[in-house]
XYZ file of C-alpha atoms in Angstrom:
504
model
C 69.191 142.189 75.985
C 68.204 145.316 74.258
C 66.229 143.916 71.300
C 66.761 147.311 69.356
C 70.884 146.770 68.987
C 70.033 143.095 68.129
C 67.519 143.540 65.617
C 69.528 146.373 63.676
C 72.840 144.214 64.077
C 71.190 141.003 62.477
C 69.747 143.003 59.846
C 72.994 144.558 58.816
C 74.709 140.996 59.341
C 72.168 139.697 56.943
C 72.519 142.760 54.126
C 76.432 142.533 54.273
C 77.529 138.909 54.825
C 77.536 137.972 51.210
C 79.618 140.946 50.139
C 82.051 140.980 53.347
C 82.874 136.901 52.811
C 83.800 137.626 48.994
C 85.966 140.531 50.495
C 87.796 138.048 52.797
C 88.195 135.508 50.515
C 89.535 137.432 47.932
C 92.454 138.683 50.384
C 93.143 135.551 52.518
C 95.166 132.515 51.419
C 93.046 129.901 53.226
C 89.343 129.369 54.085
C 90.022 129.192 57.802
C 91.871 132.673 57.626
C 88.857 134.148 55.738
C 86.580 132.517 58.224
C 88.573 134.070 61.026
C 88.497 137.541 59.595
C 84.578 137.547 58.913
C 84.115 136.475 62.648
C 86.289 139.048 64.013
C 84.944 141.710 61.597
C 81.432 141.036 62.783
C 82.599 140.819 66.546
C 83.861 144.183 66.154
C 81.018 145.527 64.831
C 78.807 143.866 67.511
C 80.980 145.375 70.041
C 80.670 148.696 68.583
C 77.054 148.526 67.375
C 76.415 152.017 68.420
C 78.846 153.326 65.857
C 77.657 151.037 63.128
C 76.149 152.935 60.317
C 72.881 152.077 58.751
C 71.979 151.723 54.957
C 74.589 151.476 52.511
C 77.294 152.870 54.420
C 77.244 149.627 57.021
C 79.294 147.520 54.277
C 81.458 150.519 53.941
C 82.383 150.687 57.374
C 82.723 146.892 57.696
C 85.064 147.178 55.003
C 87.207 149.695 56.834
C 87.199 147.316 59.776
C 88.060 144.084 57.925
C 91.033 146.058 56.167
C 92.690 146.317 59.583
C 91.654 142.798 60.565
C 93.413 141.342 57.192
C 96.549 143.347 57.983
C 96.566 141.548 61.262
C 96.272 138.335 59.847
C 99.023 139.032 57.411
C 101.379 140.218 59.961
C 100.713 136.996 62.060
C 99.228 139.032 65.038
C 95.834 137.601 64.973
C 94.525 135.466 67.356
C 92.350 131.994 66.209
C 88.704 132.243 67.185
C 86.942 129.244 68.272
C 86.428 127.223 65.202
C 83.082 126.855 63.867
C 83.429 124.237 61.277
C 80.345 124.743 59.055
C 81.660 128.062 58.794
C 85.039 127.153 57.748
C 83.491 124.282 55.159
C 81.172 126.972 53.642
C 83.996 129.251 52.820
C 85.953 126.497 51.561
C 83.694 126.347 48.723
C 85.134 129.868 47.702
C 88.551 128.089 47.205
C 87.860 125.670 44.431
C 88.469 126.095 40.763
C 88.092 129.770 40.810
C 89.519 132.573 38.211
C 92.575 133.392 40.641
C 94.038 129.638 40.243
C 94.856 130.273 36.361
C 96.296 133.724 36.849
C 98.352 133.984 40.129
C 101.717 133.623 38.265
C 100.896 135.459 35.106
C 102.720 138.603 34.691
C 99.814 140.739 35.433
C 99.310 138.626 38.601
C 102.817 139.286 39.624
C 102.868 142.930 38.895
C 100.116 143.161 41.293
C 101.490 141.169 44.094
C 104.546 143.538 43.767
C 102.662 146.341 44.805
C 102.053 147.291 48.345
C 99.377 146.306 50.416
C 97.971 149.857 50.406
C 98.124 150.070 46.339
C 96.779 146.522 46.065
C 93.882 147.639 48.335
C 92.815 150.576 46.616
C 92.834 149.014 43.277
C 91.201 146.117 44.571
C 88.190 147.982 46.218
C 87.541 149.656 42.631
C 88.045 146.254 40.526
C 86.429 143.692 42.829
C 84.249 145.698 45.372
C 83.270 148.169 42.604
C 83.504 151.242 44.561
C 83.479 154.770 43.811
C 86.010 157.475 45.377
C 83.217 158.629 47.480
C 82.457 155.321 48.942
C 86.297 154.254 49.149
C 86.727 157.539 51.236
C 83.999 156.545 53.646
C 85.340 153.176 54.098
C 88.819 154.169 54.750
C 88.320 157.320 56.736
C 89.975 159.530 53.965
C 88.968 162.485 52.088
C 87.583 162.031 48.563
C 90.593 164.337 47.545
C 93.355 161.800 49.004
C 91.589 159.072 47.788
C 91.929 160.585 44.233
C 95.747 161.093 44.927
C 96.229 157.466 46.181
C 94.563 156.173 43.104
C 96.524 157.879 40.715
C 99.857 157.102 42.305
C 98.811 153.242 42.825
C 97.881 152.998 39.207
C 100.883 155.041 38.084
C 102.945 152.116 40.047
C 100.834 149.423 38.527
C 101.923 150.832 35.077
C 105.243 150.557 36.138
C 105.053 146.911 37.233
C 103.101 145.962 34.294
C 105.963 147.692 32.038
C 108.908 145.687 34.213
C 107.000 142.728 33.902
C 106.817 143.051 29.886
C 102.931 143.412 29.669
C 101.697 145.423 27.026
C 99.123 148.023 28.392
C 96.958 150.677 26.493
C 98.305 154.027 27.706
C 95.911 156.546 29.717
C 96.617 160.014 30.593
C 99.940 160.710 31.944
C 101.448 157.303 30.603
C 99.296 155.281 33.679
C 96.797 152.570 33.247
C 93.297 153.855 32.634
C 90.701 153.223 35.378
C 88.601 150.953 32.951
C 91.760 149.306 32.078
C 93.164 148.487 35.567
C 89.706 147.015 36.313
C 90.294 144.729 33.501
C 93.135 143.523 34.349
C 92.643 143.001 37.876
C 89.188 141.651 37.896
C 90.062 138.174 36.765
C 92.444 137.842 39.592
C 89.742 137.765 42.113
C 89.101 134.268 43.841
C 85.286 135.249 44.174
C 84.069 136.734 40.730
C 83.404 140.430 41.379
C 79.804 141.345 41.899
C 79.152 137.766 43.035
C 78.088 137.347 46.812
C 80.509 135.046 48.968
C 78.664 133.060 51.514
C 75.205 132.904 52.133
C 73.542 134.214 55.674
C 71.129 131.540 55.537
C 73.804 128.779 55.439
C 74.402 126.993 58.888
C 77.727 128.350 59.648
C 76.666 131.839 59.229
C 73.678 131.210 61.497
C 76.169 129.616 64.083
C 78.422 132.794 63.858
C 75.782 135.273 64.185
C 74.298 133.323 67.357
C 77.778 133.131 68.877
C 78.267 136.494 68.372
C 75.181 138.022 69.731
C 75.222 135.793 72.606
C 77.119 138.228 74.284
C 75.759 141.573 75.448
C 76.489 144.353 72.731
C 79.285 147.019 73.546
C 82.004 146.226 75.578
C 83.341 149.540 76.188
C 82.894 152.374 78.506
C 80.927 155.520 78.232
C 80.821 158.534 80.401
C 78.280 161.217 79.878
C 79.212 164.802 80.151
C 78.335 168.153 78.689
C 80.415 169.627 76.046
C 80.414 172.946 74.925
C 79.994 173.489 71.098
C 80.404 176.476 68.772
C 80.762 176.243 64.839
C 83.865 173.941 63.658
C 87.226 175.385 63.746
C 90.643 174.243 62.640
C 93.982 175.842 64.086
C 95.902 177.093 60.867
C 98.889 174.666 60.455
C 102.018 177.052 60.833
C 104.177 174.018 61.405
C 106.269 175.913 63.634
C 105.690 174.243 67.037
C 108.421 171.637 66.815
C 107.272 168.047 67.666
C 109.758 166.333 69.856
C 111.267 162.758 69.260
C 108.742 159.901 70.073
C 105.958 162.406 70.173
C 102.877 162.618 67.914
C 101.541 166.136 67.682
C 97.924 166.707 65.993
C 96.412 170.293 66.029
C 92.494 170.403 65.523
C 89.109 171.550 66.303
C 87.969 172.873 69.775
C 86.554 170.678 72.465
C 85.723 173.545 74.609
C 83.093 175.746 72.696
C 80.017 177.767 73.647
C 76.534 176.139 73.212
C 75.429 172.853 74.639
C 75.514 169.092 73.715
C 75.207 166.099 75.579
C 77.377 163.408 74.390
C 79.914 160.791 75.792
C 83.068 162.524 77.080
C 85.117 159.471 76.170
C 84.454 155.886 75.160
C 87.321 152.913 75.337
C 87.115 149.573 74.064
C 89.123 146.559 73.858
C 89.042 144.247 70.949
C 90.436 140.254 71.070
C 93.874 140.979 69.730
C 94.440 143.440 72.789
C 94.076 146.603 70.607
C 92.429 149.383 72.282
C 90.539 152.139 70.806
C 90.083 155.125 72.281
C 87.527 158.268 71.382
C 87.770 161.597 73.513
C 85.647 164.472 73.182
C 86.412 166.227 76.616
C 89.849 165.601 77.939
C 89.276 167.270 81.460
C 88.090 164.067 83.455
C 91.886 162.795 82.933
C 91.413 160.734 86.294
C 88.517 158.808 84.731
C 89.971 158.159 81.334
C 93.626 157.427 82.864
C 91.774 154.498 85.029
C 89.701 153.132 82.006
C 92.903 153.029 80.048
C 95.081 151.304 82.967
C 92.001 149.182 83.385
C 92.237 147.725 80.003
C 96.111 147.224 79.953
C 97.290 150.721 78.729
C 100.157 152.127 81.213
C 98.796 155.536 80.634
C 98.669 159.012 82.012
C 96.284 161.515 80.720
C 96.576 165.309 81.464
C 94.739 168.476 80.641
C 96.559 171.743 80.397
C 94.204 174.801 80.258
C 94.664 177.695 78.010
C 98.165 179.382 78.803
C 99.608 176.452 80.858
C 101.908 173.740 80.178
C 103.327 170.512 81.929
C 106.612 171.424 83.771
C 109.540 169.535 81.734
C 111.424 167.581 82.117
C 109.060 164.899 83.360
C 110.787 161.717 82.411
C 113.214 160.627 79.396
C 111.513 159.595 76.076
C 111.790 156.262 75.076
C 113.558 156.462 71.635
C 113.006 152.718 70.437
C 109.232 153.127 69.637
C 108.083 149.635 68.206
C 105.781 150.254 64.927
C 102.147 149.874 65.437
C 102.532 150.578 69.064
C 100.191 153.623 68.978
C 98.772 155.791 66.227
C 98.957 159.440 66.927
C 95.244 161.025 67.775
C 93.156 161.891 64.735
C 89.705 163.845 64.430
C 86.677 161.701 64.831
C 85.410 161.102 61.238
C 82.098 163.182 60.815
C 82.438 165.024 63.925
C 83.228 168.772 64.495
C 85.183 167.914 67.698
C 87.160 165.331 69.379
C 90.134 162.640 69.099
C 90.495 159.222 68.536
C 93.506 156.934 68.610
C 94.452 153.089 68.159
C 96.861 151.780 71.160
C 98.008 147.926 70.855
C 98.699 147.032 74.510
C 100.696 143.962 73.670
C 103.919 146.062 72.482
C 104.383 147.885 75.681
C 107.636 146.950 77.652
C 107.621 147.001 81.465
C 108.770 150.410 82.843
C 107.352 152.406 79.987
C 104.299 155.238 80.401
C 101.904 156.301 77.589
C 101.419 160.137 78.250
C 98.540 161.701 76.522
C 98.062 165.479 76.993
C 95.525 167.956 75.532
C 96.265 171.527 75.611
C 93.746 174.329 74.908
C 94.914 176.984 72.410
C 94.106 180.800 72.127
C 91.987 180.646 68.940
C 89.670 178.173 70.763
C 91.040 175.141 69.183
C 93.024 172.359 70.897
C 96.420 170.524 70.410
C 96.960 167.042 71.394
C 100.398 165.179 72.024
C 101.567 161.519 72.735
C 104.685 160.494 74.110
C 106.079 157.547 75.352
C 108.258 157.946 78.417
C 110.722 155.838 80.338
C 109.238 155.267 84.397
C 109.117 157.022 86.560
C 107.043 159.890 85.163
C 106.549 162.904 87.351
C 103.209 164.430 87.701
C 102.139 167.198 85.678
C 102.618 170.598 87.246
C 101.052 173.260 85.455
C 103.201 176.227 84.628
C 102.702 179.365 82.553
C 103.273 178.488 78.708
C 104.814 181.712 77.451
C 106.666 179.795 74.575
C 103.374 178.594 73.057
C 101.794 181.946 73.046
C 104.927 183.416 71.707
C 105.115 180.953 68.813
C 101.356 181.348 67.705
C 101.483 185.143 67.791
C 105.201 185.461 65.965
C 105.885 182.105 64.256
C 109.668 181.930 63.413
C 108.328 180.031 59.986
C 105.156 180.216 57.983
C 103.833 178.783 54.838
C 106.031 180.189 52.079
C 103.917 179.172 49.219
C 100.832 181.689 49.891
C 99.927 184.537 47.988
C 102.366 187.558 48.605
C 105.004 185.059 49.967
C 108.399 184.119 48.443
C 107.298 181.144 46.721
C 103.725 182.201 45.742
C 102.299 180.365 43.317
C 104.623 177.104 43.200
C 103.412 174.129 45.206
C 105.994 171.798 46.450
C 104.163 169.166 48.344
C 104.888 165.649 46.626
C 107.627 166.830 44.414
C 111.210 165.788 44.890
C 114.014 167.973 46.380
C 115.805 167.939 43.047
C 112.622 169.541 41.493
C 111.954 172.214 44.239
C 115.472 173.578 45.070
C 116.125 175.076 41.435
C 113.028 176.928 41.818
C 114.055 178.290 45.242
C 117.446 179.233 43.860
C 116.055 180.834 40.777
C 114.170 183.240 43.154
C 117.317 184.303 45.197
C 116.779 182.253 48.217
C 118.682 179.935 50.605
C 117.467 176.288 51.409
C 117.677 174.579 55.023
C 115.849 170.973 55.511
C 113.718 169.661 58.265
C 113.719 165.816 58.169
C 110.344 164.515 59.186
C 109.554 161.144 60.280
C 106.004 159.831 59.231
C 103.989 157.450 61.363
C 103.091 154.669 58.675
C 99.738 153.772 60.109
C 98.308 157.333 60.760
C 97.676 159.895 58.403
C 99.155 163.447 59.456
C 101.160 162.073 62.204
C 104.876 162.728 62.040
C 107.938 162.887 64.635
C 110.651 165.260 64.560
C 114.129 163.656 65.729
C 116.832 166.530 66.617
C 119.523 164.152 66.539
C 118.991 163.328 62.764
C 118.648 166.773 61.012
C 122.400 166.677 60.027
C 121.665 163.783 57.986
C 122.561 164.919 54.304
C 119.397 165.088 51.705
C 119.313 163.620 48.627
C 117.822 165.178 45.234
C 115.418 162.340 45.292
C 114.184 162.898 48.903
C 110.223 164.131 48.678
C 109.201 167.655 49.867
C 105.916 167.980 51.720
C 105.979 171.643 52.387
C 108.195 174.713 52.293
C 108.124 177.591 54.924
C 109.865 180.764 54.816
C 111.376 182.097 57.946
C 110.261 185.392 59.436
C 113.566 186.189 61.335
C 115.894 185.453 58.560
C 115.103 186.893 55.133
C 115.551 184.802 52.223
C 115.652 181.763 54.098
C 113.396 178.480 53.252
C 112.851 175.698 55.204
C 111.736 172.300 53.187
C 110.048 169.403 55.285
C 111.088 166.510 53.815
C 111.322 162.557 54.080
C 113.683 160.047 52.493
C 110.917 157.687 50.885
C 107.893 159.132 49.031
C 104.430 158.264 50.439
C 100.966 158.364 49.147
C 99.546 160.965 51.373
C 101.172 163.992 52.982
C 102.180 163.407 56.280
C 101.712 166.627 57.760
C 97.960 167.180 57.332
C 94.931 165.429 58.998
C 93.722 163.400 56.350
C 96.785 162.880 54.495
C 95.824 165.882 51.840
C 97.163 169.325 51.897
C 94.191 170.607 50.135
C 91.795 169.678 53.008
C 93.580 172.080 55.224
C 95.287 174.713 53.158
C 93.320 177.025 50.943
C 95.652 179.421 48.635
């Protein structure tokens, strides 16, 4: 075994064990569940040791992994590891007479538990783990602005829940609970006192866990080396005109095919103990190799690459309409990298006769677009044909952003407002309104689908608007992109924040 990864992992293990066990104990109902979470997080870290950051960012990276592992436990999807009885016993000490036992049924505790998992996690990271916005952004893979917006909305919902429970609260700016007051209310709810460590890495159970994890070789994925050309970072301006089809996640991002040279893995595929496959791709042109690796790990996949000016001839197959939630996340950019895509695929949720079709297409500006579609077998091979429609959309889009300077809604931000708030302003400017109903992927920031069969659904005044576009072909027509539910992120933009993509 290479001593360097082992020594680095063991150093991170010792430095983070107390904080991670406290994190798990604060969120799990039993010491057995907490022990499972801790074991799984460190197992993932060992398998992905090359991705494990150093220094202070290591624990933030582990918090991000732990959040997903805890969510799997809450959904009842996690598999039990081989029991390490000493570890269970050591974490059981954290479940004795703790501050949480005296407040779980109080009005504040009930208000906190009434929040969504995402809201509780954000507020907990502030109150229990003591993280700032920048650290939360690193842990959750979000932009700092997205964290700011989410925290603002989480505190506002917590304030409403407290009011409904009859709890008197000091009012902050905008009527929401101030940050210091949120911390003061939530800190006593923690099973393990904030700032206090959980387990000790020197304990017998901790040492047994470390030994069992590092007994296996590190990694566990497949990496193929290739040369990737790079130029400065680019992002295709989101005109939102390219129609997403039902059952497809469409993402647009930086180029994978730029000038200059860089030796880097073209793709890496790993599978965790829950049957979840994690994929990072930096060059789609080895489609046969990537398809084989996905299939070897239980993903019934076809990966295609369409060069500039080409597309796969349609139709190739019928689309699967009833997609299980959590089957896969549409691709997102790799955090901290100028190019490449990453995604998560749950192999347990595929049904016989289904194929996961993943296509990356080169775009005229040097960027790339990637689409993922679940199809019913049989799926025809990708036959490349001229892509006339795509170039027409880019050169002469039927819709463009309406809120930019010099356009019909200049100076009026619509994102996050209700239809009832937006439409009066549109009508005041003498414009007409049409709607485009989108269906966000709840597990992915920036991913959404469009179902053409649902566009006739009546849109209510309480629906949420995420963007406004003006028609380039029908004067005075504004199309609003809307969802029935209100979200903590903007599903149209990578990272969940419009400000990170659109500069007005």
